[in-house]
Amino acid sequence: MARRVQIPTNNSALIAMIADEDTITGFLLAGVGNVDIRRKTNYLIVDNKTTVKQIEDAFKEFTTRDDIGIVLISQFVANMIRFLVDSYNSPVPAILEIPSKDHPYDPANDSVLSRVRYLFNTESVAGDRR
Amino acid sequence: MEEIESDQLQSASHEEAKFKKEDEEGEDECTLQFLDSLDAYLTLVDSLSSSLRQGWFDLASARQSMGHTRISSKLFDHKAHSASTTVKVTELHIDNLSDGEKSIATEVEAQASTAISSDIQKERSKSSTLFGAMVSPKLRTAQVSFETALDKIVEMANARSSILTSFSQLELKKKSPS
């Protein structure tokens, strides 16, 4: 069965960020920040006052915009909206979970790795070989 | 007559064995590609963590020398401006023929692009002037660390794409009848 996903080529796609202040400051220094004419930014700073709803709304907005190629999200923030992140299936924008200062990267929580983890389950390998 | 039937049966079983071997070799190739992409992704995550740690450290040093109020999110530019660092997204098609079925997987390739090299210094100083005309050298080294982190991030995006593509190819091969 042929199945084709159309992905428009984009020569200047943005990198969106949902992370803590220091991470966003650093990436803004690297020139990633974008503010459109409606004053909408391509980043959300997450602090102790940010609600889960705000994070969810930002994630949904960034993953539906067609001018964004990559969404960076701190892993501790991704854990707050884990269901939403794990159910995301499109190739573009790519969702990448990154470490933060206070929360090192944990491969067990990464959505890409958890999706492919079952391949390493010995029972499923033994079952296929019989 | 019986000999002809037996010959036909033998050649059919040889053909079947040949297809089975080609199928297994294809699956082995997919598995290798999958494992290579996974290894690359994990290595890149480790490298990214290292660049980010350096960046955070330099940012903290800059904050200490310049003062907390001079490096703050309150100083971010909220006027309309476009990003000087963007990503180029292209679609690669990979065709797989498997038992007469055709599957098309798409792999997304990302490449970071900044302004042309002669303008890079100009863009760098433009970004750092967010925090004032005279900034700590530590802020500039933090900027370089985060730029390095960006390169790693783009490679990670490509590795992620490769993992998901080879994973879906492997799943297809497992599901197709042998």
GROMACS .gro file of C-alpha atoms in nm:
model
  308
    1MET     CA    1   0.000   0.000   0.000
    2ALA     CA    2   0.159   0.329  -0.102
    3ARG     CA    3   0.138   0.609   0.148
    4ARG     CA    4   0.280   0.951   0.085
    5VAL     CA    5   0.321   1.235   0.331
    6GLN     CA    6   0.362   1.573   0.165
    7ILE     CA    7   0.626   1.787   0.329
    8PRO     CA    8   0.673   2.133   0.179
    9THR     CA    9   1.036   2.229   0.126
   10ASN     CA   10   1.121   2.530   0.336
   11ASN     CA   11   1.446   2.721   0.286
   12SER     CA   12   1.420   2.929   0.601
   13ALA     CA   13   1.220   2.745   0.863
   14LEU     CA   14   1.231   2.872   1.219
   15ILE     CA   15   1.344   2.689   1.530
   16ALA     CA   16   1.083   2.720   1.806
   17MET     CA   17   1.169   2.674   2.175
   18ILE     CA   18   0.982   2.584   2.491
   19ALA     CA   19   1.243   2.599   2.764
   20ASP     CA   20   1.376   2.780   3.070
   21GLU     CA   21   1.501   3.139   3.055
   22ASP     CA   22   1.873   3.064   3.034
   23THR     CA   23   1.833   2.816   2.748
   24ILE     CA   24   1.619   3.060   2.553
   25THR     CA   25   1.857   3.349   2.626
   26GLY     CA   26   2.142   3.140   2.488
   27PHE     CA   27   1.960   3.044   2.170
   28LEU     CA   28   1.843   3.402   2.117
   29LEU     CA   29   2.211   3.501   2.131
   30ALA     CA   30   2.265   3.245   1.855
   31GLY     CA   31   2.011   3.432   1.641
   32VAL     CA   32   1.714   3.199   1.661
   33GLY     CA   33   1.461   3.451   1.794
   34ASN     CA   34   1.181   3.564   1.565
   35VAL     CA   35   0.895   3.808   1.629
   36ASP     CA   36   0.632   3.849   1.359
   37ILE     CA   37   0.425   4.159   1.283
   38ARG     CA   38   0.157   4.040   1.526
   39ARG     CA   39   0.429   4.029   1.793
   40LYS     CA   40   0.409   3.651   1.814
   41THR     CA   41   0.737   3.493   1.916
   42ASN     CA   42   0.879   3.153   1.831
   43TYR     CA   43   0.959   3.077   2.194
   44LEU     CA   44   0.794   3.029   2.532
   45ILE     CA   45   0.990   3.085   2.853
   46VAL     CA   46   0.885   2.831   3.114
   47ASP     CA   47   0.922   2.929   3.479
   48ASN     CA   48   0.746   2.835   3.801
   49LYS     CA   49   0.448   3.058   3.709
   50THR     CA   50   0.389   2.897   3.368
   51THR     CA   51   0.081   2.676   3.362
   52VAL     CA   52   0.051   2.341   3.188
   53LYS     CA   53  -0.224   2.490   2.967
   54GLN     CA   54   0.013   2.760   2.844
   55ILE     CA   55   0.274   2.497   2.759
   56GLU     CA   56   0.015   2.282   2.579
   57ASP     CA   57  -0.111   2.581   2.381
   58ALA     CA   58   0.242   2.680   2.282
   59PHE     CA   59   0.324   2.321   2.177
   60LYS     CA   60   0.006   2.297   1.968
   61GLU     CA   61   0.072   2.636   1.809
   62PHE     CA   62   0.436   2.561   1.720
   63THR     CA   63   0.358   2.216   1.579
   64THR     CA   64   0.083   2.351   1.353
   65ARG     CA   65   0.271   2.651   1.214
   66ASP     CA   66   0.415   2.584   0.870
   67ASP     CA   67   0.709   2.820   0.913
   68ILE     CA   68   0.866   2.612   1.193
   69GLY     CA   69   1.106   2.327   1.114
   70ILE     CA   70   1.226   2.222   1.458
   71VAL     CA   71   1.068   2.255   1.804
   72LEU     CA   72   1.311   2.237   2.094
   73ILE     CA   73   1.155   2.147   2.425
   74SER     CA   74   1.332   2.095   2.756
   75GLN     CA   75   1.275   1.738   2.866
   76PHE     CA   76   1.136   1.841   3.205
   77VAL     CA   77   0.878   2.058   3.023
   78ALA     CA   78   0.801   1.773   2.781
   79ASN     CA   79   0.731   1.551   3.084
   80MET     CA   80   0.452   1.793   3.185
   81ILE     CA   81   0.277   1.738   2.852
   82ARG     CA   82   0.408   1.386   2.786
   83PHE     CA   83   0.084   1.258   2.636
   84LEU     CA   84   0.078   1.539   2.382
   85VAL     CA   85   0.446   1.497   2.289
   86ASP     CA   86   0.427   1.118   2.256
   87SER     CA   87   0.116   1.131   2.040
   88TYR     CA   88   0.280   1.372   1.796
   89ASN     CA   89   0.357   1.186   1.473
   90SER     CA   90   0.450   1.431   1.198
   91PRO     CA   91   0.803   1.443   1.056
   92VAL     CA   92   0.795   1.826   1.043
   93PRO     CA   93   0.842   2.012   1.263
   94ALA     CA   94   1.081   1.775   1.436
   95ILE     CA   95   1.037   1.767   1.814
   96LEU     CA   96   1.366   1.743   2.000
   97GLU     CA   97   1.387   1.701   2.375
   98ILE     CA   98   1.688   1.874   2.524
   99PRO     CA   99   1.836   1.878   2.873
  100SER     CA  100   1.808   2.176   3.103
  101LYS     CA  101   2.042   2.306   3.372
  102ASP     CA  102   1.860   2.135   3.658
  103HIS     CA  103   1.731   1.830   3.472
  104PRO     CA  104   1.982   1.618   3.279
  105TYR     CA  105   1.868   1.426   2.971
  106ASP     CA  106   1.705   1.088   3.041
  107PRO     CA  107   1.683   0.860   2.734
  108ALA     CA  108   1.408   0.658   2.904
  109ASN     CA  109   1.173   0.957   2.870
  110ASP     CA  110   1.262   1.059   2.514
  111SER     CA  111   0.955   1.023   2.288
  112VAL     CA  112   1.155   0.905   1.983
  113LEU     CA  113   1.343   0.639   2.178
  114SER     CA  114   1.034   0.515   2.362
  115ARG     CA  115   0.859   0.475   2.026
  116VAL     CA  116   1.127   0.237   1.900
  117ARG     CA  117   1.206   0.070   2.234
  118TYR     CA  118   0.990  -0.235   2.175
  119LEU     CA  119   1.233  -0.351   1.904
  120PHE     CA  120   1.477  -0.432   2.183
  121ASN     CA  121   1.227  -0.635   2.380
  122THR     CA  122   1.373  -0.991   2.378
  123GLU     CA  123   1.029  -1.156   2.377
  124SER     CA  124   0.923  -0.986   2.053
  125VAL     CA  125   1.258  -1.078   1.887
  126ALA     CA  126   1.228  -1.443   2.000
  127GLY     CA  127   0.866  -1.451   1.882
  128ASP     CA  128   0.959  -1.337   1.530
  129ARG     CA  129   1.237  -1.590   1.499
  130ARG     CA  130   1.021  -1.894   1.574
  131MET     CA  131   0.554  -3.613  -1.647
  132GLU     CA  132   0.633  -3.671  -1.283
  133GLU     CA  133   0.994  -3.567  -1.349
  134ILE     CA  134   0.878  -3.240  -1.510
  135GLU     CA  135   0.652  -3.166  -1.211
  136SER     CA  136   0.936  -3.245  -0.971
  137ASP     CA  137   1.172  -3.010  -1.166
  138GLN     CA  138   0.911  -2.736  -1.158
  139LEU     CA  139   0.863  -2.783  -0.784
  140GLN     CA  140   1.240  -2.769  -0.727
  141SER     CA  141   1.284  -2.448  -0.930
  142ALA     CA  142   0.986  -2.290  -0.748
  143SER     CA  143   1.140  -2.373  -0.409
  144HIS     CA  144   1.480  -2.234  -0.526
  145GLU     CA  145   1.312  -1.911  -0.632
  146GLU     CA  146   1.136  -1.893  -0.298
  147ALA     CA  147   1.462  -1.950  -0.111
  148LYS     CA  148   1.630  -1.678  -0.321
  149PHE     CA  149   1.352  -1.424  -0.243
  150LYS     CA  150   1.364  -1.519   0.124
  151LYS     CA  151   1.743  -1.461   0.132
  152GLU     CA  152   1.708  -1.122  -0.044
  153ASP     CA  153   1.432  -1.030   0.200
  154GLU     CA  154   1.651  -1.121   0.499
  155GLU     CA  155   1.944  -0.921   0.357
  156GLY     CA  156   1.714  -0.621   0.310
  157GLU     CA  157   1.593  -0.653   0.667
  158ASP     CA  158   1.954  -0.679   0.792
  159GLU     CA  159   2.041  -0.360   0.602
  160CYS     CA  160   1.741  -0.179   0.756
  161THR     CA  161   1.834  -0.303   1.101
  162LEU     CA  162   2.191  -0.178   1.058
  163GLN     CA  163   2.072   0.160   0.938
  164PHE     CA  164   1.833   0.182   1.233
  165LEU     CA  165   2.103   0.095   1.487
  166ASP     CA  166   2.353   0.337   1.327
  167SER     CA  167   2.099   0.622   1.341
  168LEU     CA  168   2.018   0.539   1.703
  169ASP     CA  169   2.386   0.542   1.796
  170ALA     CA  170   2.439   0.874   1.615
  171TYR     CA  171   2.138   1.026   1.793
  172LEU     CA  172   2.257   0.923   2.141
  173THR     CA  173   2.612   1.044   2.070
  174LEU     CA  174   2.475   1.379   1.950
  175VAL     CA  175   2.259   1.417   2.261
  176ASP     CA  176   2.567   1.369   2.475
  177SER     CA  177   2.761   1.624   2.269
  178LEU     CA  178   2.468   1.869   2.285
  179SER     CA  179   2.452   1.837   2.664
  180SER     CA  180   2.820   1.926   2.680
  181SER     CA  181   2.779   2.237   2.458
  182LEU     CA  182   2.474   2.351   2.653
  183ARG     CA  183   2.652   2.306   2.987
  184GLN     CA  184   2.938   2.523   2.862
  185GLY     CA  185   2.690   2.782   2.737
  186TRP     CA  186   2.501   2.795   3.068
  187PHE     CA  187   2.823   2.826   3.260
  188ASP     CA  188   2.947   3.116   3.042
  189LEU     CA  189   2.606   3.283   3.069
  190ALA     CA  190   2.620   3.256   3.448
  191SER     CA  191   2.973   3.406   3.445
  192ALA     CA  192   2.857   3.690   3.221
  193ARG     CA  193   2.561   3.753   3.451
  194GLN     CA  194   2.794   3.768   3.748
  195SER     CA  195   3.025   4.024   3.584
  196MET     CA  196   2.755   4.235   3.416
  197GLY     CA  197   2.485   4.210   3.681
  198HIS     CA  198   2.160   4.012   3.689
  199THR     CA  199   1.946   4.296   3.557
  200ARG     CA  200   2.159   4.332   3.244
  201ILE     CA  201   2.102   3.975   3.125
  202SER     CA  202   1.735   3.912   3.168
  203SER     CA  203   1.433   3.812   2.962
  204LYS     CA  204   1.292   4.161   3.027
  205LEU     CA  205   1.548   4.294   2.778
  206PHE     CA  206   1.439   4.065   2.492
  207ASP     CA  207   1.346   4.247   2.174
  208HIS     CA  208   0.969   4.231   2.120
  209LYS     CA  209   0.968   4.443   1.808
  210ALA     CA  210   0.907   4.258   1.483
  211HIS     CA  211   1.228   4.103   1.353
  212SER     CA  212   1.318   3.786   1.168
  213ALA     CA  213   1.553   3.516   1.289
  214SER     CA  214   1.906   3.536   1.152
  215THR     CA  215   1.952   3.160   1.206
  216THR     CA  216   1.703   2.937   1.026
  217VAL     CA  217   1.682   2.578   0.909
  218LYS     CA  218   1.643   2.445   0.555
  219VAL     CA  219   1.399   2.155   0.539
  220THR     CA  220   1.401   1.925   0.234
  221GLU     CA  221   1.214   1.605   0.168
  222LEU     CA  222   1.396   1.289   0.058
  223HIS     CA  223   1.197   1.003  -0.091
  224ILE     CA  224   1.301   0.645  -0.024
  225ASP     CA  225   1.129   0.375  -0.228
  226ASN     CA  226   1.118   0.020  -0.106
  227LEU     CA  227   0.997  -0.273  -0.308
  228SER     CA  228   0.876  -0.548  -0.083
  229ASP     CA  229   0.693  -0.850  -0.222
  230GLY     CA  230   0.534  -0.647  -0.500
  231GLU     CA  231   0.425  -0.371  -0.263
  232LYS     CA  232   0.572  -0.026  -0.281
  233SER     CA  233   0.616   0.187   0.023
  234ILE     CA  234   0.739   0.540   0.024
  235ALA     CA  235   0.898   0.678   0.335
  236THR     CA  236   0.993   1.037   0.368
  237GLU     CA  237   1.303   1.154   0.540
  238VAL     CA  238   1.342   1.516   0.630
  239GLU     CA  239   1.681   1.673   0.598
  240ALA     CA  240   1.756   1.987   0.790
  241GLN     CA  241   2.050   2.219   0.741
  242ALA     CA  242   2.117   2.518   0.956
  243SER     CA  243   2.177   2.835   0.765
  244THR     CA  244   2.287   3.165   0.898
  245ALA     CA  245   2.363   3.484   0.714
  246ILE     CA  246   2.652   3.456   0.466
  247SER     CA  247   2.990   3.432   0.640
  248SER     CA  248   3.082   3.799   0.593
  249ASP     CA  249   2.768   3.896   0.784
  250ILE     CA  250   2.805   3.642   1.064
  251GLN     CA  251   3.006   3.876   1.286
  252LYS     CA  252   2.754   4.151   1.218
  253GLU     CA  253   2.465   3.924   1.320
  254ARG     CA  254   2.655   3.807   1.629
  255SER     CA  255   2.713   4.162   1.754
  256LYS     CA  256   2.352   4.249   1.671
  257SER     CA  257   2.230   3.961   1.891
  258SER     CA  258   2.461   4.048   2.180
  259THR     CA  259   2.369   4.421   2.174
  260LEU     CA  260   2.034   4.308   2.320
  261PHE     CA  261   2.219   4.331   2.649
  262GLY     CA  262   2.405   4.654   2.587
  263ALA     CA  263   2.689   4.785   2.372
  264MET     CA  264   2.963   4.672   2.614
  265VAL     CA  265   2.918   4.309   2.705
  266SER     CA  266   3.132   4.064   2.895
  267PRO     CA  267   3.360   3.838   2.683
  268LYS     CA  268   3.186   3.549   2.862
  269LEU     CA  269   2.863   3.646   2.687
  270ARG     CA  270   3.037   3.613   2.353
  271THR     CA  271   3.175   3.268   2.441
  272ALA     CA  272   2.824   3.168   2.556
  273GLN     CA  273   2.699   3.280   2.215
  274VAL     CA  274   2.954   3.055   2.041
  275SER     CA  275   2.860   2.759   2.266
  276PHE     CA  276   2.493   2.796   2.178
  277GLU     CA  277   2.576   2.827   1.807
  278THR     CA  278   2.767   2.497   1.837
  279ALA     CA  279   2.466   2.350   2.017
  280LEU     CA  280   2.247   2.458   1.724
  281ASP     CA  281   2.464   2.261   1.479
  282LYS     CA  282   2.425   1.953   1.701
  283ILE     CA  283   2.050   2.009   1.714
  284VAL     CA  284   2.021   2.011   1.335
  285GLU     CA  285   2.222   1.686   1.316
  286MET     CA  286   1.996   1.539   1.584
  287ALA     CA  287   1.690   1.632   1.380
  288ASN     CA  288   1.836   1.443   1.082
  289ALA     CA  289   1.928   1.143   1.299
  290ARG     CA  290   1.573   1.143   1.442
  291SER     CA  291   1.431   1.143   1.092
  292SER     CA  292   1.660   0.854   0.994
  293ILE     CA  293   1.561   0.651   1.305
  294LEU     CA  294   1.190   0.691   1.236
  295THR     CA  295   1.227   0.611   0.865
  296SER     CA  296   1.436   0.296   0.917
  297PHE     CA  297   1.205   0.191   1.203
  298SER     CA  298   0.896   0.215   0.982
  299GLN     CA  299   1.077   0.024   0.705
  300LEU     CA  300   1.165  -0.251   0.954
  301GLU     CA  301   0.805  -0.269   1.073
  302LEU     CA  302   0.685  -0.300   0.713
  303LYS     CA  303   0.930  -0.582   0.647
  304LYS     CA  304   0.819  -0.769   0.959
  305LYS     CA  305   0.453  -0.736   0.865
  306SER     CA  306   0.493  -0.842   0.498
  307PRO     CA  307   0.438  -1.214   0.440
  308SER     CA  308   0.764  -1.411   0.381
   0.00000   0.00000   0.00000
